[in-house]
């Protein structure tokens, strides 16, 4: 239709678009994912159309066993529109259920009482996901920097754990955007609100529960809280360079650099990705 309309109107650009999309549809090896890639790469899509295209391509990737690519598309769709239910549902289906997850916290405070309040709220979220802990704790002083694991409790089904993750993830993202989370069950909403409130007296923080990341830092306009759903590559980046979390204001920038290098199979970077002064237990 596009190609014929372009010919009728003598509009060369429309003709070219029609031919590109026809070629993508005719590529039987791509299950129409190449068609969506053409649109996502070059077409002037509206924000809503881009989200829809990302969700559909993510579903196609997942159906053809390309889980990493699926998670990246679905995560981007959620970041663009945190309210889109199809993206949350599709992403929860694409996520494997790990036996253990990281439960890390960097807090720019040396107040143990404040720190314990934040850590308790963070561990409560892990508990909601079906994990118990923390175990293998490593805590460094000066600021409070705790690295720990939580292990899967009992034998919940994979779908049950994925459903819990989707609810907590959705509540965190909506809460950080100051949007209503009434569509999330009360227990999850309460745990997320408790975590956000616990950060009130912490100037900067970086909290992680598995694939969920919460960052707080100071801007000229005041405190900023960002909740992020991590892609597969971003999770790998934090596993390899956990110290990224000790510089909350630059964490997302550093994370993007490392994730891009991992994606390019160039993970031996040979430089300090955060360019920060590491605080350790020796400084306390």
mmCIF file of C-alpha atoms in Angstrom:
data_model
loop_
_atom_site.group_PDB
_atom_site.id
_atom_site.type_symbol
_atom_site.label_atom_id
_atom_site.label_comp_id
_atom_site.label_asym_id
_atom_site.label_seq_id
_atom_site.Cartn_x
_atom_site.Cartn_y
_atom_site.Cartn_z
ATOM 1 C CA UNK A 1 0.000 0.000 0.000
ATOM 2 C CA UNK A 2 2.791 2.418 0.906
ATOM 3 C CA UNK A 3 4.751 1.613 -2.231
ATOM 4 C CA UNK A 4 1.733 1.998 -4.495
ATOM 5 C CA UNK A 5 0.678 5.228 -2.795
ATOM 6 C CA UNK A 6 4.178 6.601 -3.261
ATOM 7 C CA UNK A 7 4.115 5.727 -6.949
ATOM 8 C CA UNK A 8 0.686 7.306 -7.412
ATOM 9 C CA UNK A 9 1.818 10.497 -5.697
ATOM 10 C CA UNK A 10 5.253 10.427 -7.339
ATOM 11 C CA UNK A 11 6.806 10.544 -3.850
ATOM 12 C CA UNK A 12 10.145 8.739 -3.973
ATOM 13 C CA UNK A 13 10.666 8.540 -0.192
ATOM 14 C CA UNK A 14 7.303 6.819 0.347
ATOM 15 C CA UNK A 15 8.119 4.373 -2.451
ATOM 16 C CA UNK A 16 11.450 3.567 -0.786
ATOM 17 C CA UNK A 17 9.776 2.964 2.572
ATOM 18 C CA UNK A 18 7.246 0.642 0.970
ATOM 19 C CA UNK A 19 9.993 -1.352 -0.706
ATOM 20 C CA UNK A 20 12.043 -1.579 2.528
ATOM 21 C CA UNK A 21 9.073 -2.888 4.486
ATOM 22 C CA UNK A 22 8.096 -5.349 1.756
ATOM 23 C CA UNK A 23 11.644 -6.727 1.720
ATOM 24 C CA UNK A 24 11.561 -7.085 5.508
ATOM 25 C CA UNK A 25 8.239 -8.946 5.417
ATOM 26 C CA UNK A 26 9.514 -11.233 2.666
ATOM 27 C CA UNK A 27 12.537 -12.229 4.789
ATOM 28 C CA UNK A 28 11.147 -15.490 6.136
ATOM 29 C CA UNK A 29 14.098 -16.006 8.503
ATOM 30 C CA UNK A 30 13.175 -13.014 10.675
ATOM 31 C CA UNK A 31 9.518 -13.719 11.643
ATOM 32 C CA UNK A 32 8.722 -10.028 10.926
ATOM 33 C CA UNK A 33 11.260 -8.825 13.509
ATOM 34 C CA UNK A 34 13.252 -7.177 10.695
ATOM 35 C CA UNK A 35 10.093 -5.279 9.678
ATOM 36 C CA UNK A 36 9.857 -3.846 13.197
ATOM 37 C CA UNK A 37 13.601 -3.147 13.241
ATOM 38 C CA UNK A 38 13.242 -1.025 10.087
ATOM 39 C CA UNK A 39 10.550 1.035 11.808
ATOM 40 C CA UNK A 40 12.396 1.337 15.122
ATOM 41 C CA UNK A 41 15.660 2.312 13.446
ATOM 42 C CA UNK A 42 14.584 4.941 10.925
ATOM 43 C CA UNK A 43 10.852 5.673 11.019
ATOM 44 C CA UNK A 44 9.642 8.858 12.790
ATOM 45 C CA UNK A 45 7.451 6.910 15.212
ATOM 46 C CA UNK A 46 5.431 8.538 17.964
ATOM 47 C CA UNK A 47 6.354 7.550 21.521
ATOM 48 C CA UNK A 48 3.290 5.288 21.739
ATOM 49 C CA UNK A 49 4.024 3.591 18.408
ATOM 50 C CA UNK A 50 7.650 3.034 19.399
ATOM 51 C CA UNK A 51 6.602 1.343 22.638
ATOM 52 C CA UNK A 52 4.175 -0.909 20.762
ATOM 53 C CA UNK A 53 6.867 -1.853 18.248
ATOM 54 C CA UNK A 54 9.363 -2.642 21.023
ATOM 55 C CA UNK A 55 6.846 -4.865 22.824
ATOM 56 C CA UNK A 56 5.951 -6.770 19.661
ATOM 57 C CA UNK A 57 9.595 -7.239 18.637
ATOM 58 C CA UNK A 58 10.405 -8.335 22.192
ATOM 59 C CA UNK A 59 7.669 -10.960 22.007
ATOM 60 C CA UNK A 60 9.005 -12.205 18.671
ATOM 61 C CA UNK A 61 12.543 -12.418 20.044
ATOM 62 C CA UNK A 62 11.355 -14.363 23.093
ATOM 63 C CA UNK A 63 9.303 -16.759 20.950
ATOM 64 C CA UNK A 64 12.430 -17.526 18.903
ATOM 65 C CA UNK A 65 14.670 -18.123 21.948
ATOM 66 C CA UNK A 66 16.470 -14.778 21.836
ATOM 67 C CA UNK A 67 15.825 -13.954 25.493
ATOM 68 C CA UNK A 68 18.576 -11.354 25.923
ATOM 69 C CA UNK A 69 17.369 -9.321 22.943
ATOM 70 C CA UNK A 70 13.770 -9.697 24.133
ATOM 71 C CA UNK A 71 14.601 -8.359 27.598
ATOM 72 C CA UNK A 72 16.429 -5.366 26.158
ATOM 73 C CA UNK A 73 13.416 -4.386 24.002
ATOM 74 C CA UNK A 74 10.880 -4.938 26.784
ATOM 75 C CA UNK A 75 13.016 -3.015 29.292
ATOM 76 C CA UNK A 76 13.276 -0.063 26.905
ATOM 77 C CA UNK A 77 9.499 -0.150 26.375
ATOM 78 C CA UNK A 78 8.925 -0.020 30.142
ATOM 79 C CA UNK A 79 11.368 2.865 30.578
ATOM 80 C CA UNK A 80 9.519 4.825 27.879
ATOM 81 C CA UNK A 81 6.057 4.055 29.254
ATOM 82 C CA UNK A 82 6.045 2.505 32.771
ATOM 83 C CA UNK A 83 2.268 1.991 32.626
ATOM 84 C CA UNK A 84 2.156 -0.365 29.634
ATOM 85 C CA UNK A 85 0.902 -3.683 30.969
ATOM 86 C CA UNK A 86 1.788 -5.759 27.886
ATOM 87 C CA UNK A 87 5.473 -4.981 28.341
ATOM 88 C CA UNK A 88 5.447 -5.985 32.024
ATOM 89 C CA UNK A 89 3.647 -9.249 31.242
ATOM 90 C CA UNK A 90 5.960 -10.117 28.358
ATOM 91 C CA UNK A 91 9.073 -9.272 30.337
ATOM 92 C CA UNK A 92 7.997 -11.395 33.305
ATOM 93 C CA UNK A 93 7.621 -14.362 30.937
ATOM 94 C CA UNK A 94 11.094 -13.808 29.487
ATOM 95 C CA UNK A 95 12.950 -13.665 32.820
ATOM 96 C CA UNK A 96 14.533 -16.827 34.138
ATOM 97 C CA UNK A 97 14.246 -17.544 37.869
ATOM 98 C CA UNK A 98 17.737 -17.458 39.415
ATOM 99 C CA UNK A 99 18.527 -19.509 42.528
ATOM 100 C CA UNK A 100 20.195 -16.482 44.141
ATOM 101 C CA UNK A 101 20.187 -12.739 43.500
ATOM 102 C CA UNK A 102 22.402 -9.841 44.526
ATOM 103 C CA UNK A 103 21.057 -7.605 47.300
ATOM 104 C CA UNK A 104 23.525 -4.717 47.304
ATOM 105 C CA UNK A 105 23.350 -1.289 48.942
ATOM 106 C CA UNK A 106 25.610 1.738 48.834
ATOM 107 C CA UNK A 107 24.574 4.514 51.238
ATOM 108 C CA UNK A 108 26.324 7.857 51.535
ATOM 109 C CA UNK A 109 25.971 7.945 55.316
ATOM 110 C CA UNK A 110 27.809 6.573 58.342
ATOM 111 C CA UNK A 111 24.652 6.569 60.506
ATOM 112 C CA UNK A 112 24.132 2.911 61.413
ATOM 113 C CA UNK A 113 20.516 3.459 62.471
ATOM 114 C CA UNK A 114 19.602 5.010 59.121
ATOM 115 C CA UNK A 115 21.576 2.337 57.302
ATOM 116 C CA UNK A 116 19.855 -0.522 59.086
ATOM 117 C CA UNK A 117 16.459 0.950 58.243
ATOM 118 C CA UNK A 118 17.313 1.060 54.524
ATOM 119 C CA UNK A 119 18.822 -2.433 54.531
ATOM 120 C CA UNK A 120 15.771 -3.858 56.307
ATOM 121 C CA UNK A 121 13.479 -2.313 53.683
ATOM 122 C CA UNK A 122 15.692 -3.639 50.881
ATOM 123 C CA UNK A 123 15.692 -7.156 52.330
ATOM 124 C CA UNK A 124 11.907 -6.968 52.652
ATOM 125 C CA UNK A 125 11.672 -6.505 48.886
ATOM 126 C CA UNK A 126 13.862 -9.571 48.369
ATOM 127 C CA UNK A 127 11.551 -11.461 50.731
ATOM 128 C CA UNK A 128 8.530 -10.412 48.671
ATOM 129 C CA UNK A 129 10.221 -11.865 45.592
ATOM 130 C CA UNK A 130 10.550 -15.212 47.340
ATOM 131 C CA UNK A 131 14.203 -14.937 48.403
ATOM 132 C CA UNK A 132 15.672 -15.122 51.877
ATOM 133 C CA UNK A 133 18.882 -13.752 53.306
ATOM 134 C CA UNK A 134 21.049 -11.846 53.267
ATOM 135 C CA UNK A 135 23.970 -14.279 53.120
ATOM 136 C CA UNK A 136 27.660 -13.854 52.311
ATOM 137 C CA UNK A 137 27.512 -10.260 53.509
ATOM 138 C CA UNK A 138 30.444 -7.917 52.977
ATOM 139 C CA UNK A 139 30.068 -4.530 54.629
ATOM 140 C CA UNK A 140 32.511 -1.651 54.209
ATOM 141 C CA UNK A 141 32.488 1.438 56.413
ATOM 142 C CA UNK A 142 33.079 5.143 55.919
ATOM 143 C CA UNK A 143 29.927 5.238 53.926
ATOM 144 C CA UNK A 144 27.862 2.032 54.177
ATOM 145 C CA UNK A 145 28.531 -0.368 51.295
ATOM 146 C CA UNK A 146 26.975 -3.797 51.713
ATOM 147 C CA UNK A 147 27.225 -6.607 49.205
ATOM 148 C CA UNK A 148 25.125 -9.706 49.836
ATOM 149 C CA UNK A 149 23.103 -12.494 48.257
ATOM 150 C CA UNK A 150 19.586 -13.753 48.844
ATOM 151 C CA UNK A 151 18.623 -17.331 47.994
ATOM 152 C CA UNK A 152 15.357 -18.668 46.615
ATOM 153 C CA UNK A 153 13.096 -19.772 49.458
ATOM 154 C CA UNK A 154 11.127 -23.016 49.229
ATOM 155 C CA UNK A 155 9.929 -24.148 45.825
ATOM 156 C CA UNK A 156 7.745 -21.420 44.309
ATOM 157 C CA UNK A 157 6.982 -21.892 40.627
ATOM 158 C CA UNK A 158 8.931 -19.868 38.081
ATOM 159 C CA UNK A 159 5.745 -18.092 37.020
ATOM 160 C CA UNK A 160 5.021 -17.135 40.630
ATOM 161 C CA UNK A 161 8.481 -15.608 41.124
ATOM 162 C CA UNK A 162 8.254 -13.779 37.791
ATOM 163 C CA UNK A 163 4.845 -12.399 38.757
ATOM 164 C CA UNK A 164 6.222 -11.101 42.066
ATOM 165 C CA UNK A 165 9.158 -9.516 40.256
ATOM 166 C CA UNK A 166 6.868 -7.764 37.784
ATOM 167 C CA UNK A 167 4.735 -6.336 40.623
ATOM 168 C CA UNK A 168 7.710 -5.056 42.637
ATOM 169 C CA UNK A 169 9.422 -3.704 39.540
ATOM 170 C CA UNK A 170 6.292 -1.881 38.416
ATOM 171 C CA UNK A 171 5.731 -0.399 41.874
ATOM 172 C CA UNK A 172 9.343 0.830 42.107
ATOM 173 C CA UNK A 173 9.290 2.490 38.700
ATOM 174 C CA UNK A 174 5.910 4.144 39.261
ATOM 175 C CA UNK A 175 6.884 5.293 42.762
ATOM 176 C CA UNK A 176 10.117 6.892 41.509
ATOM 177 C CA UNK A 177 8.061 8.785 38.919
ATOM 178 C CA UNK A 178 5.613 9.883 41.639
ATOM 179 C CA UNK A 179 2.795 8.065 39.870
ATOM 180 C CA UNK A 180 -0.003 6.206 41.636
ATOM 181 C CA UNK A 181 0.694 2.555 42.401
ATOM 182 C CA UNK A 182 -2.851 1.682 43.421
ATOM 183 C CA UNK A 183 -2.951 -1.124 40.838
ATOM 184 C CA UNK A 184 -0.202 -2.935 42.764
ATOM 185 C CA UNK A 185 -1.210 -5.106 45.741
ATOM 186 C CA UNK A 186 -1.058 -3.346 49.102
ATOM 187 C CA UNK A 187 1.790 -5.443 50.549
ATOM 188 C CA UNK A 188 4.069 -4.695 47.596
ATOM 189 C CA UNK A 189 3.095 -1.019 47.523
ATOM 190 C CA UNK A 190 3.773 -0.720 51.258
ATOM 191 C CA UNK A 191 7.216 -2.341 50.956
ATOM 192 C CA UNK A 192 8.199 -0.045 48.083
ATOM 193 C CA UNK A 193 6.972 3.057 49.912
ATOM 194 C CA UNK A 194 8.889 1.964 53.014
ATOM 195 C CA UNK A 195 12.085 1.664 50.973
ATOM 196 C CA UNK A 196 11.675 5.119 49.391
ATOM 197 C CA UNK A 197 10.904 6.715 52.778
ATOM 198 C CA UNK A 198 13.927 5.026 54.369
ATOM 199 C CA UNK A 199 16.155 7.006 51.988
ATOM 200 C CA UNK A 200 14.908 10.378 53.280
ATOM 201 C CA UNK A 201 18.040 11.087 55.339
ATOM 202 C CA UNK A 202 20.496 9.538 52.889
ATOM 203 C CA UNK A 203 21.953 12.095 50.419
ATOM 204 C CA UNK A 204 23.029 9.520 47.837
ATOM 205 C CA UNK A 205 22.296 5.823 47.515
ATOM 206 C CA UNK A 206 22.363 2.925 45.090
ATOM 207 C CA UNK A 207 20.244 -0.128 45.928
ATOM 208 C CA UNK A 208 19.930 -3.343 43.978
ATOM 209 C CA UNK A 209 17.682 -6.378 44.298
ATOM 210 C CA UNK A 210 18.465 -8.732 41.437
ATOM 211 C CA UNK A 211 17.501 -6.945 38.225
ATOM 212 C CA UNK A 212 15.978 -3.945 40.034
ATOM 213 C CA UNK A 213 18.046 -0.811 40.666
ATOM 214 C CA UNK A 214 17.110 2.234 42.764
ATOM 215 C CA UNK A 215 19.376 5.297 42.710
ATOM 216 C CA UNK A 216 19.209 8.500 44.734
ATOM 217 C CA UNK A 217 21.444 11.504 44.152
ATOM 218 C CA UNK A 218 21.378 15.276 44.548
ATOM 219 C CA UNK A 219 20.735 17.696 41.690
ATOM 220 C CA UNK A 220 20.431 21.489 41.565
ATOM 221 C CA UNK A 221 16.682 21.010 41.828
ATOM 222 C CA UNK A 222 16.982 18.759 44.889
ATOM 223 C CA UNK A 223 17.036 14.990 45.480
ATOM 224 C CA UNK A 224 16.408 12.728 42.492
ATOM 225 C CA UNK A 225 15.235 9.118 42.799
ATOM 226 C CA UNK A 226 15.439 6.835 39.776
ATOM 227 C CA UNK A 227 14.155 3.249 39.657
ATOM 228 C CA UNK A 228 15.402 1.100 36.816
ATOM 229 C CA UNK A 229 14.692 -2.350 35.473
ATOM 230 C CA UNK A 230 18.066 -3.684 34.359
ATOM 231 C CA UNK A 231 18.647 -5.412 31.056
ATOM 232 C CA UNK A 232 20.595 -8.668 30.869
ATOM 233 C CA UNK A 233 23.730 -6.793 29.815
ATOM 234 C CA UNK A 234 23.368 -4.292 32.653
ATOM 235 C CA UNK A 235 23.058 -7.106 35.201
ATOM 236 C CA UNK A 236 26.245 -8.638 33.795
ATOM 237 C CA UNK A 237 27.954 -5.249 33.988
ATOM 238 C CA UNK A 238 27.122 -4.881 37.692
ATOM 239 C CA UNK A 239 28.205 -8.437 38.437
ATOM 240 C CA UNK A 240 31.561 -7.736 36.831
ATOM 241 C CA UNK A 241 31.983 -4.176 38.144
ATOM 242 C CA UNK A 242 29.878 -3.895 41.347
ATOM 243 C CA UNK A 243 31.822 -0.772 42.361
ATOM 244 C CA UNK A 244 29.772 1.151 39.778
ATOM 245 C CA UNK A 245 27.132 1.301 42.503
ATOM 246 C CA UNK A 246 29.387 3.328 44.826
ATOM 247 C CA UNK A 247 29.011 6.445 42.660
ATOM 248 C CA UNK A 248 25.219 6.903 42.427
ATOM 249 C CA UNK A 249 25.259 10.119 40.408
ATOM 250 C CA UNK A 250 27.377 8.555 37.665
ATOM 251 C CA UNK A 251 26.145 4.989 38.012
ATOM 252 C CA UNK A 252 23.841 4.976 34.990
ATOM 253 C CA UNK A 253 26.480 6.547 32.761
ATOM 254 C CA UNK A 254 29.122 4.042 33.870
ATOM 255 C CA UNK A 255 26.651 1.185 33.560
ATOM 256 C CA UNK A 256 25.865 2.144 29.968
ATOM 257 C CA UNK A 257 29.565 2.213 29.054
ATOM 258 C CA UNK A 258 30.289 -1.213 30.529
ATOM 259 C CA UNK A 259 27.093 -2.823 29.167
ATOM 260 C CA UNK A 260 27.911 -1.572 25.662
ATOM 261 C CA UNK A 261 31.391 -3.074 25.911
ATOM 262 C CA UNK A 262 30.025 -6.394 27.133
ATOM 263 C CA UNK A 263 27.547 -6.396 24.257
ATOM 264 C CA UNK A 264 30.478 -5.873 21.906
ATOM 265 C CA UNK A 265 32.362 -8.763 23.587
ATOM 266 C CA UNK A 266 35.005 -6.330 24.789
ATOM 267 C CA UNK A 267 34.770 -6.651 28.539
ATOM 268 C CA UNK A 268 38.456 -6.247 29.405
ATOM 269 C CA UNK A 269 38.257 -2.469 29.429
ATOM 270 C CA UNK A 270 41.495 -1.692 31.191
ATOM 271 C CA UNK A 271 40.260 1.485 32.851
ATOM 272 C CA UNK A 272 38.384 2.616 35.957
ATOM 273 C CA UNK A 273 34.782 2.833 34.797
ATOM 274 C CA UNK A 274 33.705 5.110 37.628
ATOM 275 C CA UNK A 275 36.823 7.231 38.208
ATOM 276 C CA UNK A 276 35.965 7.504 41.882
ATOM 277 C CA UNK A 277 37.838 7.181 45.161
ATOM 278 C CA UNK A 278 36.844 3.818 46.618
ATOM 279 C CA UNK A 279 35.906 3.874 50.261
ATOM 280 C CA UNK A 280 36.806 0.722 52.110
ATOM 281 C CA UNK A 281 36.833 -0.719 55.561
ATOM 282 C CA UNK A 282 40.388 0.522 56.034
ATOM 283 C CA UNK A 283 39.120 4.122 56.067
ATOM 284 C CA UNK A 284 36.759 3.639 58.996
#
